[in-house]
Amino acid sequence: MNIRSAPRTLAVATTALLALGGVTACSDDGTTGADPQRVDVVAAFYPLQFLAERIGGDAVKVSNLVKPGAEPHDLELNPGQVGQVAEAELVVLLKGFQPALDEAVEQNAKERAFDVSTVQPLLDAAEGGHDHDHEGGKHAHPEESGKAEEPGHDEGGVKDPHLWLDPTRLATVGDKLAERLGRADPDRAADYTARAKALRVELEKLDAEFTAGLKTCQRREIVVSHTAFGYLTGRYQLEQIGITGLSPDNEPSPQRLAEVAQEAREHKATTIFFETLVSPKVAETIAAEVGAKTAVLDPLEGLSSGGGDYLSVMRTNLATLRTALSCS
Ligand SMILES: [Zn+2]
Ligand SMILES: [Zn+2]
């Protein structure tokens, strides 16, 4: 109605928007502007989000590319997410885990990416698998079928990406992330270092709990749905028998199911583990066949609706393992 009031209304609205910037910029579609006060970090999946939030504190705004309840292997990116990657001040990813993200970073964020797989050499996928001699001869290795399908890449075999399941490795990644954040935001470099140090204390405490809790157990083999646990079993002297390979998407063959059932019997497994983000069907089939129970062993690729955080879910995993393996 009053023509002269229109510009003023607009000015007020704009001021309010700027003041609220930190809150309103959190939309999922990545279309709103960045908060100039905070470092805009895009994390590839949950454990990297956890690290970035803990180390960045209130100095960062972290968004996770994987929707809650979704499984991060072979993430697909929509155009909005590619835009998020292109606009981020820092993208935290694990190269080789999510090829679509690797490509988006290569094209749009090469200089603003922190690849956590470069912090320490990754384990070969084979080292995480179950590979030992029984009196009857050598077992088929769980990774063999998956490996055969990989075209002969030059990098010397398939690497296991699931490094976050070793808390000490995650702590080391955290230290490096603090350095990287400090380069992006030098004024607060000391804060990032201090928070990484504090997180390292917590992760080393968790590691000590795992070491003590899994020291004396009646069994050391775990039957899991996909071979995500190589770093955990390597650190705490367990053996994983994976139903599917490195990715949960692979459909196990009837032959593989029979082999795993046989393994489960030989090792007197009382529990077949399944994951929160993947159907429990296959684990239930094997459990029924060998007379075992099923339980959740969470590879922490994303948070389930049960909530918690990396530390609390890992402690639940420890309790689950201690029961399943009859640890004293
Ligand atoms: Zn996985
Ligand atoms: Zn065996």
Tab-separated table of C-alpha atoms and ligand atoms in Angstrom:
chain	number	residue	atom	x	y	z
A	1	MET	CA	0.000	0.000	0.000
A	2	ASN	CA	2.496	2.583	1.122
A	3	ILE	CA	5.205	2.542	-1.495
A	4	ARG	CA	7.796	4.166	0.716
A	5	SER	CA	7.616	1.504	3.399
A	6	ALA	CA	8.580	-1.291	1.059
A	7	PRO	CA	12.335	-0.654	0.895
A	8	ARG	CA	12.520	-0.253	4.665
A	9	THR	CA	10.775	-3.586	5.208
A	10	LEU	CA	13.263	-5.177	2.885
A	11	ALA	CA	16.185	-3.606	4.724
A	12	VAL	CA	14.886	-4.881	8.069
A	13	ALA	CA	14.372	-8.342	6.650
A	14	THR	CA	17.895	-8.399	5.242
A	15	THR	CA	19.415	-7.327	8.538
A	16	ALA	CA	17.468	-9.999	10.369
A	17	LEU	CA	18.630	-12.578	7.859
A	18	LEU	CA	22.259	-11.581	8.310
A	19	ALA	CA	21.933	-11.746	12.075
A	20	LEU	CA	20.442	-15.203	11.828
A	21	GLY	CA	23.005	-16.338	9.285
A	22	GLY	CA	24.501	-18.977	11.537
A	23	VAL	CA	21.157	-20.630	12.074
A	24	THR	CA	19.518	-20.329	8.699
A	25	ALA	CA	22.565	-21.506	6.758
A	26	CYS	CA	22.075	-25.033	8.074
A	27	SER	CA	19.562	-26.121	5.459
A	28	ASP	CA	20.198	-29.501	3.874
A	29	ASP	CA	19.870	-28.447	0.273
A	30	GLY	CA	23.030	-26.369	0.365
A	31	THR	CA	21.351	-23.413	-1.318
A	32	THR	CA	21.710	-20.909	1.506
A	33	GLY	CA	24.833	-18.899	2.065
A	34	ALA	CA	27.768	-19.878	4.228
A	35	ASP	CA	28.301	-18.491	7.702
A	36	PRO	CA	31.269	-16.126	7.554
A	37	GLN	CA	32.012	-16.727	11.224
A	38	ARG	CA	32.393	-20.471	10.908
A	39	VAL	CA	34.365	-22.811	8.675
A	40	ASP	CA	31.962	-24.605	6.364
A	41	VAL	CA	32.952	-28.298	6.487
A	42	VAL	CA	31.392	-31.091	4.431
A	43	ALA	CA	31.942	-34.578	5.870
A	44	ALA	CA	31.660	-37.680	3.700
A	45	PHE	CA	29.993	-39.904	6.320
A	46	TYR	CA	29.351	-40.197	10.044
A	47	PRO	CA	32.749	-40.931	11.691
A	48	LEU	CA	34.280	-38.037	9.734
A	49	GLN	CA	31.382	-35.812	10.786
A	50	PHE	CA	32.026	-36.843	14.396
A	51	LEU	CA	35.708	-35.919	14.100
A	52	ALA	CA	35.017	-32.591	12.401
A	53	GLU	CA	32.402	-31.619	14.986
A	54	ARG	CA	34.498	-32.609	17.965
A	55	ILE	CA	37.661	-30.932	16.695
A	56	GLY	CA	35.981	-27.950	15.064
A	57	GLY	CA	33.633	-27.230	17.956
A	58	ASP	CA	31.606	-24.066	17.497
A	59	ALA	CA	34.130	-22.738	14.987
A	60	VAL	CA	32.818	-25.008	12.236
A	61	LYS	CA	29.525	-25.847	10.594
A	62	VAL	CA	29.574	-29.513	9.580
A	63	SER	CA	27.202	-31.152	7.145
A	64	ASN	CA	27.176	-34.883	6.427
A	65	LEU	CA	26.540	-35.928	2.815
A	66	VAL	CA	24.878	-39.173	3.915
A	67	LYS	CA	21.283	-38.844	5.057
A	68	PRO	CA	20.493	-40.240	8.532
A	69	GLY	CA	19.794	-43.962	8.378
A	70	ALA	CA	21.406	-44.371	4.954
A	71	GLU	CA	24.398	-46.522	4.194
A	72	PRO	CA	27.441	-44.576	2.889
A	73	HIS	CA	29.094	-47.112	0.559
A	74	ASP	CA	28.641	-46.023	-3.048
A	75	LEU	CA	27.014	-42.739	-2.094
A	76	GLU	CA	25.272	-41.002	-5.000
A	77	LEU	CA	25.392	-37.194	-5.072
A	78	ASN	CA	22.505	-35.034	-6.252
A	79	PRO	CA	23.267	-31.675	-7.915
A	80	GLY	CA	22.651	-29.835	-4.636
A	81	GLN	CA	25.244	-31.963	-2.875
A	82	VAL	CA	27.767	-31.438	-5.669
A	83	GLY	CA	27.155	-27.706	-5.103
A	84	GLN	CA	27.753	-28.190	-1.375
A	85	VAL	CA	31.083	-29.869	-2.126
A	86	ALA	CA	32.024	-27.080	-4.542
A	87	GLU	CA	31.221	-24.369	-1.990
A	88	ALA	CA	32.654	-26.009	1.132
A	89	GLU	CA	35.709	-24.508	2.767
A	90	LEU	CA	36.867	-28.003	3.643
A	91	VAL	CA	35.677	-31.428	2.435
A	92	VAL	CA	36.677	-34.356	4.673
A	93	LEU	CA	36.574	-37.616	2.760
A	94	LEU	CA	38.105	-41.077	2.577
A	95	LYS	CA	39.257	-41.607	-0.963
A	96	GLY	CA	38.245	-44.955	-2.446
A	97	PHE	CA	35.209	-45.378	-0.183
A	98	GLN	CA	32.695	-43.287	-2.133
A	99	PRO	CA	33.743	-42.953	-5.791
A	100	ALA	CA	31.080	-40.346	-6.654
A	101	LEU	CA	32.443	-38.054	-3.964
A	102	ASP	CA	36.027	-38.673	-5.073
A	103	GLU	CA	35.017	-37.459	-8.506
A	104	ALA	CA	33.143	-34.391	-7.249
A	105	VAL	CA	36.153	-33.409	-5.130
A	106	GLU	CA	38.544	-33.961	-8.015
A	107	GLN	CA	36.479	-31.631	-10.195
A	108	ASN	CA	35.337	-28.997	-7.708
A	109	ALA	CA	37.287	-29.030	-4.450
A	110	LYS	CA	40.728	-30.446	-5.082
A	111	GLU	CA	42.522	-27.769	-3.063
A	112	ARG	CA	39.964	-27.782	-0.256
A	113	ALA	CA	39.849	-31.489	0.501
A	114	PHE	CA	41.295	-33.504	3.349
A	115	ASP	CA	41.625	-37.182	2.430
A	116	VAL	CA	41.843	-39.192	5.667
A	117	SER	CA	43.180	-42.249	3.808
A	118	THR	CA	46.491	-40.414	3.410
A	119	VAL	CA	47.129	-40.108	7.159
A	120	GLN	CA	48.376	-43.660	7.656
A	121	PRO	CA	48.717	-46.474	5.104
A	122	LEU	CA	45.454	-48.404	4.816
A	123	LEU	CA	45.408	-52.125	5.537
A	124	ASP	CA	45.063	-54.491	2.617
A	125	ALA	CA	41.558	-55.903	2.506
A	126	ALA	CA	43.025	-59.382	2.837
A	127	GLU	CA	44.580	-58.598	6.222
A	128	GLY	CA	41.168	-57.910	7.659
A	129	GLY	CA	39.742	-61.193	6.483
A	130	HIS	CA	39.707	-64.644	7.942
A	131	ASP	CA	42.676	-66.528	6.633
A	132	HIS	CA	44.069	-69.450	8.558
A	133	ASP	CA	44.745	-73.125	8.361
A	134	HIS	CA	42.490	-75.636	9.995
A	135	GLU	CA	43.530	-79.249	10.306
A	136	GLY	CA	41.443	-79.936	7.222
A	137	GLY	CA	43.374	-77.529	5.029
A	138	LYS	CA	43.109	-73.914	4.049
A	139	HIS	CA	39.794	-72.093	4.169
A	140	ALA	CA	38.480	-70.068	1.305
A	141	HIS	CA	39.254	-66.477	2.091
A	142	PRO	CA	36.217	-64.203	2.518
A	143	GLU	CA	37.677	-61.566	0.215
A	144	GLU	CA	38.517	-63.907	-2.626
A	145	SER	CA	35.257	-63.595	-4.498
A	146	GLY	CA	35.111	-59.801	-4.146
A	147	LYS	CA	38.724	-59.421	-5.182
A	148	ALA	CA	38.348	-61.432	-8.345
A	149	GLU	CA	35.770	-58.950	-9.641
A	150	GLU	CA	38.057	-55.940	-9.206
A	151	PRO	CA	39.761	-55.021	-12.439
A	152	GLY	CA	43.523	-55.155	-11.948
A	153	HIS	CA	44.185	-51.721	-10.510
A	154	ASP	CA	47.720	-50.468	-10.302
A	155	GLU	CA	47.737	-49.676	-6.594
A	156	GLY	CA	48.614	-53.130	-5.339
A	157	GLY	CA	45.388	-54.781	-4.274
A	158	VAL	CA	42.162	-53.723	-2.609
A	159	LYS	CA	42.507	-51.535	0.488
A	160	ASP	CA	40.194	-51.714	3.459
A	161	PRO	CA	38.634	-48.267	4.046
A	162	HIS	CA	37.066	-48.925	7.497
A	163	LEU	CA	39.889	-47.317	9.493
A	164	TRP	CA	37.602	-45.577	12.015
A	165	LEU	CA	36.940	-48.866	13.802
A	166	ASP	CA	40.417	-48.614	15.356
A	167	PRO	CA	40.051	-45.744	17.868
A	168	THR	CA	43.799	-45.043	17.872
A	169	ARG	CA	43.792	-44.550	14.110
A	170	LEU	CA	40.819	-42.243	14.413
A	171	ALA	CA	42.759	-40.217	16.997
A	172	THR	CA	45.676	-39.842	14.590
A	173	VAL	CA	43.312	-38.769	11.816
A	174	GLY	CA	41.919	-36.242	14.311
A	175	ASP	CA	45.356	-34.750	14.944
A	176	LYS	CA	45.883	-34.289	11.213
A	177	LEU	CA	42.410	-32.848	10.740
A	178	ALA	CA	43.208	-30.272	13.437
A	179	GLU	CA	46.320	-29.260	11.484
A	180	ARG	CA	44.286	-28.973	8.278
A	181	LEU	CA	41.578	-26.894	9.969
A	182	GLY	CA	44.304	-24.697	11.427
A	183	ARG	CA	45.583	-23.978	7.937
A	184	ALA	CA	42.068	-23.081	6.764
A	185	ASP	CA	41.427	-20.922	9.840
A	186	PRO	CA	44.792	-19.877	11.357
A	187	ASP	CA	43.280	-17.635	14.050
A	188	ARG	CA	41.800	-20.651	15.781
A	189	ALA	CA	44.538	-23.179	15.074
A	190	ALA	CA	45.372	-23.569	18.782
A	191	ASP	CA	41.734	-24.375	19.600
A	192	TYR	CA	41.655	-27.132	16.989
A	193	THR	CA	44.867	-28.636	18.320
A	194	ALA	CA	43.573	-28.540	21.896
A	195	ARG	CA	40.275	-30.197	20.967
A	196	ALA	CA	42.064	-32.921	18.979
A	197	LYS	CA	44.216	-33.595	22.016
A	198	ALA	CA	41.171	-33.865	24.270
A	199	LEU	CA	39.477	-36.218	21.814
A	200	ARG	CA	42.641	-38.322	21.641
A	201	VAL	CA	42.449	-38.816	25.419
A	202	GLU	CA	38.874	-40.095	25.067
A	203	LEU	CA	39.725	-42.374	22.152
A	204	GLU	CA	42.740	-43.822	23.951
A	205	LYS	CA	40.551	-44.526	26.965
A	206	LEU	CA	38.117	-46.361	24.678
A	207	ASP	CA	41.025	-48.294	23.167
A	208	ALA	CA	42.203	-49.330	26.630
A	209	GLU	CA	38.684	-50.546	27.467
A	210	PHE	CA	38.634	-52.685	24.305
A	211	THR	CA	42.080	-54.107	25.011
A	212	ALA	CA	41.157	-55.052	28.585
A	213	GLY	CA	37.611	-56.167	27.751
A	214	LEU	CA	38.664	-58.512	24.950
A	215	LYS	CA	41.814	-59.845	26.565
A	216	THR	CA	40.489	-63.144	27.852
A	217	CYS	CA	37.677	-64.666	25.808
A	218	GLN	CA	36.559	-68.210	25.047
A	219	ARG	CA	36.332	-67.467	21.318
A	220	ARG	CA	38.023	-64.885	19.096
A	221	GLU	CA	36.168	-65.312	15.772
A	222	ILE	CA	33.286	-63.034	14.854
A	223	VAL	CA	30.852	-63.736	12.022
A	224	VAL	CA	29.808	-60.370	10.570
A	225	SER	CA	27.650	-59.300	7.650
A	226	HIS	CA	30.261	-57.328	5.675
A	227	THR	CA	33.993	-57.283	6.330
A	228	ALA	CA	34.022	-53.839	7.926
A	229	PHE	CA	35.857	-54.905	11.073
A	230	GLY	CA	39.407	-55.564	9.859
A	231	TYR	CA	40.890	-52.642	11.808
A	232	LEU	CA	39.062	-53.627	14.979
A	233	THR	CA	39.904	-57.322	14.752
A	234	GLY	CA	43.495	-56.480	13.844
A	235	ARG	CA	43.952	-54.238	16.860
A	236	TYR	CA	42.299	-56.548	19.419
A	237	GLN	CA	43.465	-59.916	18.071
A	238	LEU	CA	40.082	-61.115	16.849
A	239	GLU	CA	39.257	-62.823	13.532
A	240	GLN	CA	36.416	-61.702	11.313
A	241	ILE	CA	34.464	-64.025	9.067
A	242	GLY	CA	32.512	-61.833	6.666
A	243	ILE	CA	29.355	-63.023	4.954
A	244	THR	CA	29.667	-60.450	2.181
A	245	GLY	CA	32.864	-58.686	1.185
A	246	LEU	CA	34.084	-55.153	1.799
A	247	SER	CA	30.788	-53.626	0.704
A	248	PRO	CA	27.417	-54.590	2.207
A	249	ASP	CA	25.762	-54.390	-1.212
A	250	ASN	CA	27.254	-57.633	-2.470
A	251	GLU	CA	24.758	-60.491	-2.472
A	252	PRO	CA	26.422	-63.597	-0.996
A	253	SER	CA	26.234	-66.754	-3.087
A	254	PRO	CA	24.611	-69.932	-1.683
A	255	GLN	CA	28.106	-71.414	-1.659
A	256	ARG	CA	29.428	-68.517	0.437
A	257	LEU	CA	26.510	-68.899	2.872
A	258	ALA	CA	27.330	-72.579	3.258
A	259	GLU	CA	30.991	-71.774	3.886
A	260	VAL	CA	30.159	-69.204	6.526
A	261	ALA	CA	27.759	-71.594	8.249
A	262	GLN	CA	30.529	-74.172	8.273
A	263	GLU	CA	32.965	-71.623	9.754
A	264	ALA	CA	30.430	-70.605	12.361
A	265	ARG	CA	30.029	-74.240	13.430
A	266	GLU	CA	33.760	-74.917	13.519
A	267	HIS	CA	34.392	-71.889	15.674
A	268	LYS	CA	31.337	-72.584	17.846
A	269	ALA	CA	29.959	-69.119	17.211
A	270	THR	CA	27.032	-68.313	19.485
A	271	THR	CA	26.163	-65.110	17.678
A	272	ILE	CA	25.913	-64.000	14.052
A	273	PHE	CA	26.280	-60.233	13.816
A	274	PHE	CA	24.285	-57.941	11.602
A	275	GLU	CA	24.328	-54.168	11.048
A	276	THR	CA	21.834	-51.436	11.782
A	277	LEU	CA	21.802	-49.975	8.252
A	278	VAL	CA	21.603	-53.251	6.322
A	279	SER	CA	18.908	-55.964	6.279
A	280	PRO	CA	19.486	-58.685	8.919
A	281	LYS	CA	18.028	-61.395	6.666
A	282	VAL	CA	21.249	-63.142	5.684
A	283	ALA	CA	22.570	-63.145	9.249
A	284	GLU	CA	19.247	-64.581	10.446
A	285	THR	CA	19.413	-67.355	7.849
A	286	ILE	CA	22.867	-68.450	8.967
A	287	ALA	CA	22.005	-68.085	12.653
A	288	ALA	CA	18.959	-70.317	12.208
A	289	GLU	CA	21.023	-72.891	10.366
A	290	VAL	CA	23.740	-73.161	13.000
A	291	GLY	CA	21.559	-72.553	16.044
A	292	ALA	CA	23.087	-69.198	16.984
A	293	LYS	CA	21.585	-65.879	18.016
A	294	THR	CA	21.839	-62.641	16.084
A	295	ALA	CA	23.010	-59.317	17.503
A	296	VAL	CA	23.971	-55.890	16.216
A	297	LEU	CA	27.652	-55.137	15.771
A	298	ASP	CA	27.626	-51.590	14.440
A	299	PRO	CA	30.331	-50.667	11.888
A	300	LEU	CA	29.417	-47.011	12.521
A	301	GLU	CA	29.098	-46.161	8.870
A	302	GLY	CA	26.184	-44.012	9.951
A	303	LEU	CA	24.243	-43.480	13.149
A	304	SER	CA	21.104	-45.565	13.452
A	305	SER	CA	17.904	-44.254	14.970
A	306	GLY	CA	19.258	-45.482	18.304
A	307	GLY	CA	21.312	-42.297	18.459
A	308	GLY	CA	24.406	-41.919	20.615
A	309	ASP	CA	27.749	-41.042	19.119
A	310	TYR	CA	30.932	-42.790	18.019
A	311	LEU	CA	32.081	-43.364	21.601
A	312	SER	CA	28.796	-44.683	22.971
A	313	VAL	CA	28.121	-46.973	19.993
A	314	MET	CA	31.658	-48.378	20.250
A	315	ARG	CA	31.070	-49.113	23.953
A	316	THR	CA	27.850	-50.911	23.062
A	317	ASN	CA	29.839	-52.903	20.487
A	318	LEU	CA	32.361	-53.855	23.169
A	319	ALA	CA	29.642	-55.089	25.507
A	320	THR	CA	28.066	-57.076	22.656
A	321	LEU	CA	31.405	-58.665	21.757
A	322	ARG	CA	32.179	-59.572	25.367
A	323	THR	CA	28.866	-61.414	25.660
A	324	ALA	CA	29.126	-63.163	22.292
A	325	LEU	CA	32.725	-64.286	22.827
A	326	SER	CA	32.320	-65.144	26.539
A	327	CYS	CA	35.032	-62.775	27.730
A	328	SER	CA	35.896	-62.628	31.407
B	1	ZN	ZN	31.648	-50.858	4.989
B	2	ZN	ZN	37.985	-70.702	10.266
